Tab-separated table of C-alpha atoms and ligand atoms in Angstrom:
chain	number	residue	atom	x	y	z
A	1	MET	CA	-104.490	-177.136	-123.825
A	2	TYR	CA	-100.955	-177.655	-122.516
A	3	CYS	CA	-99.175	-174.402	-121.605
A	4	VAL	CA	-95.479	-174.986	-121.065
A	5	ARG	CA	-92.280	-173.009	-121.550
A	6	LYS	CA	-88.730	-174.148	-122.128
A	7	VAL	CA	-86.415	-172.996	-119.331
A	8	THR	CA	-83.248	-174.632	-120.686
A	9	ASP	CA	-82.671	-177.275	-123.361
A	10	ASP	CA	-84.045	-180.053	-121.188
A	11	LEU	CA	-85.911	-178.213	-118.434
A	12	TYR	CA	-89.537	-177.134	-118.838
A	13	TYR	CA	-91.884	-174.909	-116.890
A	14	VAL	CA	-95.033	-176.944	-116.247
A	15	GLY	CA	-96.737	-174.770	-113.608
A	16	GLY	CA	-99.621	-172.411	-114.133
A	17	ASP	CA	-101.444	-169.234	-113.180
A	18	ASP	CA	-104.278	-168.877	-110.697
A	19	ARG	CA	-106.342	-165.772	-111.461
A	20	ARG	CA	-109.399	-166.852	-109.517
A	21	LEU	CA	-108.010	-166.895	-105.990
A	22	ALA	CA	-108.917	-163.661	-104.216
A	23	LEU	CA	-106.789	-164.049	-101.088
A	24	PHE	CA	-103.429	-165.846	-100.930
A	25	GLU	CA	-103.315	-167.914	-97.721
A	26	ASN	CA	-106.860	-166.548	-97.324
A	27	ILE	CA	-105.304	-163.278	-96.106
A	28	HIS	CA	-103.429	-161.384	-98.802
A	29	PRO	CA	-105.286	-159.948	-101.825
A	30	ILE	CA	-103.798	-160.991	-105.164
A	31	PRO	CA	-105.734	-158.975	-107.755
A	32	ARG	CA	-103.015	-159.766	-110.321
A	33	GLY	CA	-103.207	-163.490	-109.544
A	34	VAL	CA	-100.339	-165.787	-108.625
A	35	SER	CA	-98.367	-168.511	-110.361
A	36	TYR	CA	-97.600	-171.920	-108.894
A	37	ASN	CA	-94.353	-172.962	-110.518
A	38	SER	CA	-93.273	-176.496	-111.251
A	39	TYR	CA	-90.392	-177.643	-113.436
A	40	LEU	CA	-89.809	-180.865	-115.332
A	41	LEU	CA	-86.315	-182.079	-116.239
A	42	LEU	CA	-85.867	-184.576	-119.072
A	43	ASP	CA	-82.589	-186.334	-118.399
A	44	GLU	CA	-81.755	-190.052	-118.444
A	45	LYS	CA	-84.289	-189.962	-115.645
A	46	THR	CA	-87.283	-187.647	-115.632
A	47	VAL	CA	-87.525	-185.334	-112.652
A	48	LEU	CA	-90.461	-183.158	-111.608
A	49	VAL	CA	-89.513	-180.348	-109.245
A	50	ASP	CA	-92.428	-179.531	-106.930
A	51	THR	CA	-96.109	-179.740	-107.844
A	52	CYS	CA	-98.940	-177.166	-107.804
A	53	ASP	CA	-102.008	-176.033	-105.941
A	54	TRP	CA	-105.215	-177.996	-106.540
A	55	ALA	CA	-106.719	-174.927	-108.179
A	56	ILE	CA	-104.665	-175.482	-111.330
A	57	GLY	CA	-104.338	-179.263	-111.031
A	58	ARG	CA	-105.900	-180.033	-114.414
A	59	GLN	CA	-103.594	-177.623	-116.263
A	60	PHE	CA	-100.566	-178.872	-114.347
A	61	ILE	CA	-101.161	-182.543	-115.113
A	62	GLU	CA	-101.815	-181.766	-118.776
A	63	ASN	CA	-98.512	-179.878	-118.894
A	64	VAL	CA	-96.560	-182.717	-117.295
A	65	GLU	CA	-98.132	-185.313	-119.590
A	66	HIS	CA	-97.312	-183.215	-122.646
A	67	VAL	CA	-93.633	-182.759	-121.760
A	68	LEU	CA	-93.163	-186.373	-120.707
A	69	ALA	CA	-94.686	-187.466	-124.030
A	70	GLY	CA	-95.209	-190.982	-122.805
A	71	ARG	CA	-92.041	-191.332	-120.751
A	72	PRO	CA	-92.506	-192.463	-117.147
A	73	LEU	CA	-91.903	-190.006	-114.322
A	74	ASP	CA	-88.970	-191.289	-112.281
A	75	TYR	CA	-88.511	-188.682	-109.555
A	76	LEU	CA	-90.468	-185.941	-107.826
A	77	VAL	CA	-88.360	-183.464	-105.841
A	78	ILE	CA	-90.387	-181.678	-103.172
A	79	ASN	CA	-88.631	-178.555	-101.944
A	80	HIS	CA	-91.584	-177.247	-99.923
A	81	VAL	CA	-94.691	-179.017	-98.636
A	82	GLU	CA	-97.068	-176.070	-98.245
A	83	PRO	CA	-100.203	-177.091	-100.167
A	84	ASP	CA	-99.851	-174.361	-102.794
A	85	HIS	CA	-96.961	-176.500	-104.063
A	86	ALA	CA	-97.638	-179.968	-102.728
A	87	ALA	CA	-101.406	-180.451	-102.972
A	88	THR	CA	-101.183	-182.430	-106.206
A	89	ILE	CA	-98.556	-184.950	-105.061
A	90	ASN	CA	-101.169	-187.692	-104.789
A	91	GLU	CA	-102.432	-186.925	-108.269
A	92	VAL	CA	-98.874	-187.309	-109.608
A	93	VAL	CA	-98.435	-190.578	-107.726
A	94	LEU	CA	-101.728	-191.926	-109.104
A	95	ARG	CA	-100.681	-191.225	-112.677
A	96	TRP	CA	-97.020	-192.281	-112.370
A	97	PRO	CA	-97.104	-194.981	-109.679
A	98	ASP	CA	-93.371	-195.805	-109.878
A	99	VAL	CA	-92.279	-192.257	-109.048
A	100	LYS	CA	-89.841	-191.813	-106.154
A	101	ILE	CA	-90.206	-188.704	-104.001
A	102	ILE	CA	-87.070	-186.872	-102.868
A	103	SER	CA	-87.382	-184.520	-99.909
A	104	THR	CA	-86.287	-183.802	-96.339
A	105	ALA	CA	-87.239	-185.908	-93.311
A	106	LYS	CA	-89.391	-183.125	-91.921
A	107	ALA	CA	-91.090	-182.735	-95.286
A	108	PHE	CA	-92.108	-186.388	-95.253
A	109	THR	CA	-93.567	-185.872	-91.766
A	110	PHE	CA	-95.560	-182.908	-93.048
A	111	MET	CA	-96.672	-184.847	-96.136
A	112	LYS	CA	-98.126	-187.495	-93.847
A	113	GLN	CA	-99.933	-184.803	-91.855
A	114	PHE	CA	-101.439	-183.498	-95.092
A	115	GLY	CA	-102.259	-187.004	-96.348
A	116	LEU	CA	-99.717	-186.843	-99.184
A	117	GLY	CA	-97.240	-189.395	-100.541
A	118	GLU	CA	-96.250	-192.718	-98.986
A	119	ASP	CA	-93.155	-193.958	-97.147
A	120	SER	CA	-92.515	-196.671	-99.744
A	121	ARG	CA	-91.490	-194.134	-102.373
A	122	ALA	CA	-89.573	-191.720	-100.120
A	123	ILE	CA	-85.914	-190.852	-100.619
A	124	THR	CA	-84.875	-188.706	-97.669
A	125	VAL	CA	-82.127	-186.172	-98.270
A	126	LYS	CA	-80.322	-183.711	-96.050
A	127	GLU	CA	-77.997	-180.758	-96.449
A	128	GLY	CA	-75.138	-181.579	-98.799
A	129	ASP	CA	-76.643	-184.747	-100.280
A	130	LYS	CA	-76.493	-185.124	-104.040
A	131	GLN	CA	-78.481	-187.115	-106.557
A	132	SER	CA	-77.553	-187.747	-110.179
A	133	PHE	CA	-80.215	-188.105	-112.864
A	134	GLY	CA	-77.819	-188.606	-115.791
A	135	ARG	CA	-76.220	-185.434	-117.153
A	136	HIS	CA	-77.680	-183.449	-114.268
A	137	GLU	CA	-76.864	-183.685	-110.592
A	138	PHE	CA	-78.857	-181.963	-107.863
A	139	ALA	CA	-77.259	-180.818	-104.616
A	140	PHE	CA	-79.762	-180.320	-101.805
A	141	VAL	CA	-79.443	-177.321	-99.510
A	142	GLY	CA	-81.487	-176.824	-96.351
A	143	ALA	CA	-83.642	-173.690	-96.240
A	144	PRO	CA	-85.458	-174.030	-92.910
A	145	MET	CA	-88.101	-171.343	-92.274
A	146	VAL	CA	-87.893	-170.020	-95.815
A	147	HIS	CA	-90.728	-170.329	-95.432
A	148	TRP	CA	-91.558	-173.485	-93.408
A	149	PRO	CA	-89.125	-175.605	-91.380
A	150	GLU	CA	-89.028	-178.516	-93.823
A	151	ALA	CA	-88.016	-176.389	-96.818
A	152	MET	CA	-84.947	-177.011	-98.938
A	153	VAL	CA	-83.666	-175.675	-102.232
A	154	SER	CA	-82.146	-177.791	-105.000
A	155	PHE	CA	-79.119	-176.718	-107.013
A	156	ASP	CA	-78.388	-178.273	-110.387
A	157	THR	CA	-74.578	-178.465	-110.322
A	158	SER	CA	-74.378	-179.111	-114.053
A	159	ASN	CA	-75.981	-175.851	-115.255
A	160	GLY	CA	-76.309	-173.596	-112.196
A	161	VAL	CA	-80.101	-173.608	-111.918
A	162	LEU	CA	-81.246	-172.994	-108.356
A	163	PHE	CA	-84.738	-174.259	-107.580
A	164	SER	CA	-85.276	-171.782	-104.784
A	165	ALA	CA	-88.680	-172.808	-103.359
A	166	ASP	CA	-90.507	-169.811	-101.855
A	167	ALA	CA	-87.352	-167.677	-101.874
A	168	PHE	CA	-87.291	-165.140	-104.717
A	169	GLY	CA	-91.017	-165.613	-105.297
A	170	THR	CA	-93.395	-162.911	-106.512
A	171	PHE	CA	-97.163	-162.435	-106.478
A	172	GLY	CA	-98.785	-161.947	-109.876
A	173	ALA	CA	-99.759	-164.328	-112.648
A	174	LEU	CA	-97.064	-164.876	-115.269
A	175	GLY	CA	-99.498	-164.393	-118.138
A	176	GLY	CA	-97.381	-166.216	-120.697
A	177	ARG	CA	-94.123	-164.592	-119.703
A	178	LEU	CA	-91.659	-166.727	-117.779
A	179	PHE	CA	-88.408	-164.834	-117.312
A	180	ALA	CA	-88.019	-161.638	-115.293
A	181	ASP	CA	-86.256	-160.088	-118.299
A	182	GLU	CA	-89.470	-160.518	-120.300
A	183	MET	CA	-91.124	-157.997	-117.979
A	184	ASP	CA	-90.490	-154.460	-116.829
A	185	PHE	CA	-89.937	-155.974	-113.411
A	186	ALA	CA	-89.147	-152.812	-111.456
A	187	ARG	CA	-92.201	-151.034	-112.843
A	188	THR	CA	-94.831	-153.766	-112.852
A	189	GLU	CA	-93.688	-156.544	-110.511
A	190	LEU	CA	-91.457	-155.174	-107.768
A	191	ASP	CA	-94.277	-153.961	-105.517
A	192	ASP	CA	-95.857	-157.408	-105.574
A	193	ALA	CA	-92.474	-159.090	-105.083
A	194	ARG	CA	-91.918	-156.970	-102.002
A	195	ARG	CA	-95.452	-157.573	-100.734
A	196	TYR	CA	-94.932	-161.317	-101.202
A	197	TYR	CA	-91.591	-161.455	-99.385
A	198	CYS	CA	-92.447	-159.130	-96.509
A	199	ASN	CA	-95.776	-160.722	-95.663
A	200	ILE	CA	-94.955	-164.373	-96.346
A	201	VAL	CA	-91.291	-164.724	-95.403
A	202	GLY	CA	-90.584	-161.352	-93.739
A	203	LYS	CA	-90.543	-162.702	-90.190
A	204	TYR	CA	-87.687	-165.036	-91.086
A	205	GLY	CA	-85.009	-162.526	-91.994
A	206	ALA	CA	-82.246	-164.393	-90.154
A	207	GLN	CA	-83.133	-167.658	-91.887
A	208	THR	CA	-83.287	-165.917	-95.271
A	209	GLN	CA	-79.874	-164.445	-94.558
A	210	ALA	CA	-78.568	-167.949	-93.773
A	211	LEU	CA	-79.874	-169.173	-97.127
A	212	LEU	CA	-78.369	-166.195	-98.980
A	213	LYS	CA	-74.986	-166.955	-97.403
A	214	LYS	CA	-75.191	-170.567	-98.587
A	215	ALA	CA	-76.314	-169.391	-102.047
A	216	ALA	CA	-73.320	-167.056	-102.250
A	217	GLY	CA	-71.119	-170.161	-102.294
A	218	LEU	CA	-72.886	-171.578	-105.350
A	219	ASP	CA	-72.271	-170.627	-108.969
A	220	ILE	CA	-75.889	-169.708	-109.629
A	221	LYS	CA	-76.789	-168.974	-113.253
A	222	MET	CA	-80.549	-169.056	-112.935
A	223	ILE	CA	-83.086	-168.816	-110.099
A	224	ALA	CA	-86.294	-170.800	-110.525
A	225	PRO	CA	-88.693	-169.997	-107.661
A	226	LEU	CA	-92.097	-171.448	-106.842
A	227	HIS	CA	-93.988	-168.208	-107.589
A	228	GLY	CA	-93.365	-165.573	-110.228
A	229	PRO	CA	-90.700	-165.223	-112.882
A	230	VAL	CA	-87.485	-167.161	-113.403
A	231	TRP	CA	-84.295	-165.087	-113.156
A	232	ARG	CA	-81.617	-165.691	-115.810
A	233	LYS	CA	-80.218	-162.134	-116.112
A	234	ASP	CA	-79.247	-159.481	-113.595
A	235	LEU	CA	-79.667	-161.850	-110.649
A	236	SER	CA	-77.854	-159.408	-108.396
A	237	TYR	CA	-80.748	-156.911	-108.735
A	238	PHE	CA	-83.175	-159.240	-106.992
A	239	ILE	CA	-80.600	-160.735	-104.611
A	240	ASP	CA	-79.823	-157.187	-103.470
A	241	LYS	CA	-83.526	-156.620	-102.725
A	242	TYR	CA	-83.534	-159.809	-100.663
A	243	GLN	CA	-80.414	-158.643	-98.829
A	244	LYS	CA	-82.185	-155.447	-97.827
A	245	TRP	CA	-85.530	-156.982	-96.964
A	246	SER	CA	-84.048	-159.837	-94.939
A	247	THR	CA	-81.819	-157.509	-92.919
A	248	TYR	CA	-84.705	-155.048	-92.399
A	249	THR	CA	-82.638	-152.378	-94.107
A	250	PRO	CA	-84.811	-149.629	-95.624
A	251	GLU	CA	-84.952	-150.168	-99.364
A	252	ASP	CA	-85.465	-146.462	-100.044
A	253	ASP	CA	-83.553	-144.390	-97.535
A	254	GLY	CA	-85.244	-141.032	-96.942
A	255	ALA	CA	-88.683	-142.273	-98.022
A	256	VAL	CA	-91.501	-141.309	-95.645
A	257	MET	CA	-94.726	-143.239	-95.178
A	258	ILE	CA	-97.590	-141.565	-93.357
A	259	VAL	CA	-100.148	-144.000	-91.996
A	260	TYR	CA	-103.216	-142.369	-90.523
A	261	GLY	CA	-106.236	-143.647	-88.627
A	262	SER	CA	-108.961	-141.024	-88.644
A	263	MET	CA	-112.676	-141.209	-87.778
A	264	TYR	CA	-114.008	-137.795	-88.813
A	265	GLY	CA	-111.127	-136.331	-90.789
A	266	GLY	CA	-109.296	-134.331	-88.116
A	267	THR	CA	-106.307	-136.685	-87.912
A	268	GLU	CA	-106.351	-137.140	-91.677
A	269	SER	CA	-106.125	-133.376	-92.101
A	270	ALA	CA	-103.102	-133.232	-89.785
A	271	ALA	CA	-101.477	-136.082	-91.739
A	272	GLN	CA	-102.170	-134.299	-95.026
A	273	TYR	CA	-100.586	-131.101	-93.692
A	274	VAL	CA	-97.467	-133.026	-92.655
A	275	ALA	CA	-97.274	-134.720	-96.075
A	276	GLN	CA	-97.540	-131.375	-97.866
A	277	GLN	CA	-94.895	-129.776	-95.700
A	278	LEU	CA	-92.520	-132.699	-96.219
A	279	ALA	CA	-92.990	-132.442	-99.979
A	280	GLU	CA	-92.649	-128.668	-99.936
A	281	LYS	CA	-89.414	-128.948	-97.999
A	282	GLY	CA	-87.894	-131.321	-100.519
A	283	VAL	CA	-88.711	-134.871	-99.438
A	284	THR	CA	-89.296	-136.533	-102.787
A	285	ASP	CA	-90.759	-139.861	-101.673
A	286	VAL	CA	-93.775	-139.295	-99.415
A	287	VAL	CA	-96.657	-141.771	-99.413
A	288	MET	CA	-99.912	-141.581	-97.409
A	289	TYR	CA	-102.153	-144.482	-96.452
A	290	ASP	CA	-105.494	-144.592	-94.685
A	291	VAL	CA	-105.050	-147.481	-92.271
A	292	SER	CA	-108.785	-148.244	-92.437
A	293	SER	CA	-108.952	-148.712	-96.195
A	294	THR	CA	-105.491	-149.997	-97.128
A	295	HIS	CA	-104.879	-153.728	-96.915
A	296	ILE	CA	-102.435	-154.553	-94.177
A	297	SER	CA	-100.196	-156.474	-96.610
A	298	THR	CA	-99.619	-153.239	-98.533
A	299	LEU	CA	-98.920	-151.316	-95.327
A	300	ILE	CA	-96.381	-153.949	-94.289
A	301	ALA	CA	-94.653	-153.985	-97.674
A	302	GLU	CA	-94.358	-150.204	-97.673
A	303	SER	CA	-93.054	-150.298	-94.095
A	304	PHE	CA	-90.248	-152.568	-95.287
A	305	ARG	CA	-89.522	-150.160	-98.150
A	306	VAL	CA	-89.287	-146.805	-96.375
A	307	SER	CA	-86.932	-145.558	-93.692
A	308	HIS	CA	-89.349	-143.223	-91.863
A	309	ILE	CA	-92.913	-143.883	-90.723
A	310	VAL	CA	-95.268	-141.202	-89.393
A	311	LEU	CA	-98.099	-142.709	-87.361
A	312	ALA	CA	-101.129	-140.426	-87.046
A	313	CYS	CA	-103.841	-141.961	-84.931
A	314	VAL	CA	-106.954	-141.349	-82.897
A	315	THR	CA	-107.699	-142.822	-79.488
A	316	TYR	CA	-110.506	-145.393	-79.495
A	317	ASN	CA	-111.969	-146.859	-76.282
A	318	PHE	CA	-108.815	-145.642	-74.505
A	319	GLU	CA	-106.685	-147.692	-76.892
A	320	ILE	CA	-104.943	-147.300	-80.231
A	321	TYR	CA	-107.507	-147.155	-83.077
A	322	PRO	CA	-108.148	-150.854	-83.890
A	323	PRO	CA	-107.058	-150.833	-87.577
A	324	MET	CA	-103.825	-149.083	-86.540
A	325	HIS	CA	-103.390	-151.599	-83.737
A	326	SER	CA	-103.739	-154.485	-86.228
A	327	TYR	CA	-101.129	-152.921	-88.501
A	328	LEU	CA	-98.682	-152.414	-85.636
A	329	THR	CA	-99.278	-155.934	-84.307
A	330	ASP	CA	-98.575	-157.381	-87.758
A	331	MET	CA	-95.457	-155.235	-88.041
A	332	LYS	CA	-94.181	-156.630	-84.744
A	333	MET	CA	-95.097	-160.206	-85.692
A	334	LEU	CA	-93.103	-159.831	-88.912
A	335	ALA	CA	-90.125	-158.570	-86.891
A	336	LEU	CA	-89.788	-155.269	-88.736
A	337	GLN	CA	-87.017	-153.255	-87.124
A	338	ASN	CA	-84.525	-150.502	-87.790
A	339	ARG	CA	-87.135	-147.848	-88.609
A	340	THR	CA	-87.597	-144.250	-87.461
A	341	PHE	CA	-91.036	-143.196	-86.282
A	342	ALA	CA	-92.827	-139.911	-85.718
A	343	VAL	CA	-96.149	-139.788	-83.901
A	344	ILE	CA	-99.226	-137.589	-84.181
A	345	TYR	CA	-102.006	-138.578	-81.806
A	346	ASN	CA	-105.531	-137.404	-81.295
A	347	GLY	CA	-108.025	-137.649	-78.464
A	348	THR	CA	-111.023	-135.484	-77.720
A	349	TRP	CA	-110.976	-136.183	-73.994
A	350	ALA	CA	-108.364	-138.864	-73.189
A	351	PRO	CA	-105.587	-139.048	-75.830
A	352	ARG	CA	-104.142	-142.315	-74.594
A	353	ALA	CA	-103.105	-143.398	-78.114
A	354	GLY	CA	-100.107	-141.078	-77.701
A	355	ASP	CA	-98.493	-142.984	-74.842
A	356	LEU	CA	-99.365	-146.329	-76.384
A	357	LEU	CA	-97.850	-145.421	-79.756
A	358	LYS	CA	-94.744	-144.033	-78.117
A	359	SER	CA	-94.173	-147.185	-76.099
A	360	PHE	CA	-94.813	-149.341	-79.177
A	361	CYS	CA	-92.139	-147.515	-81.159
A	362	THR	CA	-89.557	-147.606	-78.387
A	363	GLU	CA	-90.240	-150.941	-76.696
A	364	GLU	CA	-91.908	-153.329	-79.131
A	365	LEU	CA	-89.708	-153.043	-82.219
A	366	LYS	CA	-85.985	-153.759	-82.252
A	367	LYS	CA	-83.519	-151.038	-83.236
A	368	SER	CA	-86.267	-148.509	-83.870
A	369	LYS	CA	-86.262	-144.853	-82.976
A	370	LEU	CA	-88.997	-142.385	-81.965
A	371	LEU	CA	-88.487	-138.792	-83.002
A	372	ASP	CA	-89.241	-135.909	-80.649
A	373	PRO	CA	-91.480	-134.054	-80.390
A	374	GLN	CA	-94.774	-135.804	-80.977
A	375	ALA	CA	-97.837	-133.796	-81.932
A	376	HIS	CA	-101.070	-133.900	-79.958
A	377	ILE	CA	-104.250	-132.992	-81.838
A	378	THR	CA	-107.387	-132.330	-79.855
A	379	SER	CA	-110.370	-133.372	-81.994
A	380	ALA	CA	-110.159	-131.329	-85.227
A	381	ALA	CA	-106.748	-130.139	-86.402
A	382	ASP	CA	-106.645	-126.373	-86.931
A	383	ALA	CA	-104.211	-123.557	-87.569
A	384	ASP	CA	-103.146	-123.594	-83.921
A	385	ASP	CA	-101.705	-127.065	-84.520
A	386	ALA	CA	-99.414	-125.906	-87.330
A	387	GLU	CA	-96.506	-125.183	-85.003
A	388	GLN	CA	-96.384	-128.645	-83.461
A	389	LEU	CA	-96.968	-130.351	-86.821
A	390	ASP	CA	-94.133	-128.269	-88.295
A	391	ALA	CA	-91.947	-129.522	-85.462
A	392	VAL	CA	-92.742	-133.115	-86.483
A	393	VAL	CA	-91.893	-132.294	-90.115
A	394	ASP	CA	-88.607	-130.667	-89.101
A	395	ALA	CA	-87.674	-133.637	-86.925
A	396	VAL	CA	-88.262	-136.052	-89.809
A	397	ILE	CA	-86.272	-133.944	-92.283
A	398	SER	CA	-83.462	-133.400	-89.840
A	399	ASP	CA	-83.252	-137.157	-89.213
A	400	ILE	CA	-83.243	-137.936	-92.941
A	401	LYS	CA	-80.407	-135.469	-93.465
A	402	GLY	CA	-78.582	-137.099	-90.552
B	501	FEO	FE1	-95.714	-170.721	-101.755
B	501	FEO	FE2	-94.739	-171.334	-98.454
B	501	FEO	O1	-95.640	-171.636	-100.080
């Protein structure tokens, strides 16, 4: 059965939901699924904007055939060649053999590498180029590294629709809804939007900033991304989130995240004590995560959200506890910066995690700060540790208050 939605009078959503994929990019859990968005414009020419992952190929083709209703497909605009959006290019070409493909030079190189498309149908565009399809004209805007180097976005100058590729995407199946204003976005979608941005595009904050600056010069009325809902109202809400995330500015100033790595509960107990004291002393946004049982994509997303991070960690083979090490390595890889850290470390005989955590916070992340003092737990935390844990709590609160 075709499943399409009208976006504007002559623009249709022809993408679909994938609820069977467990791990996006084979890394990130997506228990709420994901949508692969594609849009079809019916103008004097017909224009398909991006394709879909193979997983929903049958639904996608059925959607396109239904909206075309027998018309030929004249153009396929490819904004991003990652296979979750480009895998069905060959299927489109097989069914509509006269279609021309519009994309960047680098995208055509990547298509070849993935065995997609052919030179004979390629129309190469670059920043500032325009293409008219009748009533509608697309202006093409480079978006390198948002999220791959070949990426571009397409702006419909006639109605202000920005086809934003991976930018402004969100994890989560659409489930029949299409527009962000058809959801309680802040309550049900924002966490997954943040987890999508921070883990997929988070490393490329400078490039996202460059795209946002270009977008600021366009009269955007609607944002149509490649994942998640279309934005037609209150665009500034989501653009503001992107401003914060891409500049590594804490989204929730004064929020504290406690990440603990604990083998037998001693470090966990110290972390719990710190969380309780923070709450008791008036910090209203305190979250705790067990680094061993929380997916790293959630830890990263929360790290982008909060301003203060308490790391509580055991020593393991004279190193940082491996799950904590993975989290910190991912944090560095994604270029997170501008955060304030407190450290609680544990070691029964050689508490080396302390020095390693301290040097990570001060040397590995840009513009980050380590609060003094740190707390050193020896094996199990007990009442004798209260004083040094209180000192950590006071340091965090004092820093939040500025
Ligand atoms: Fe949704 Fe970078 O692909």
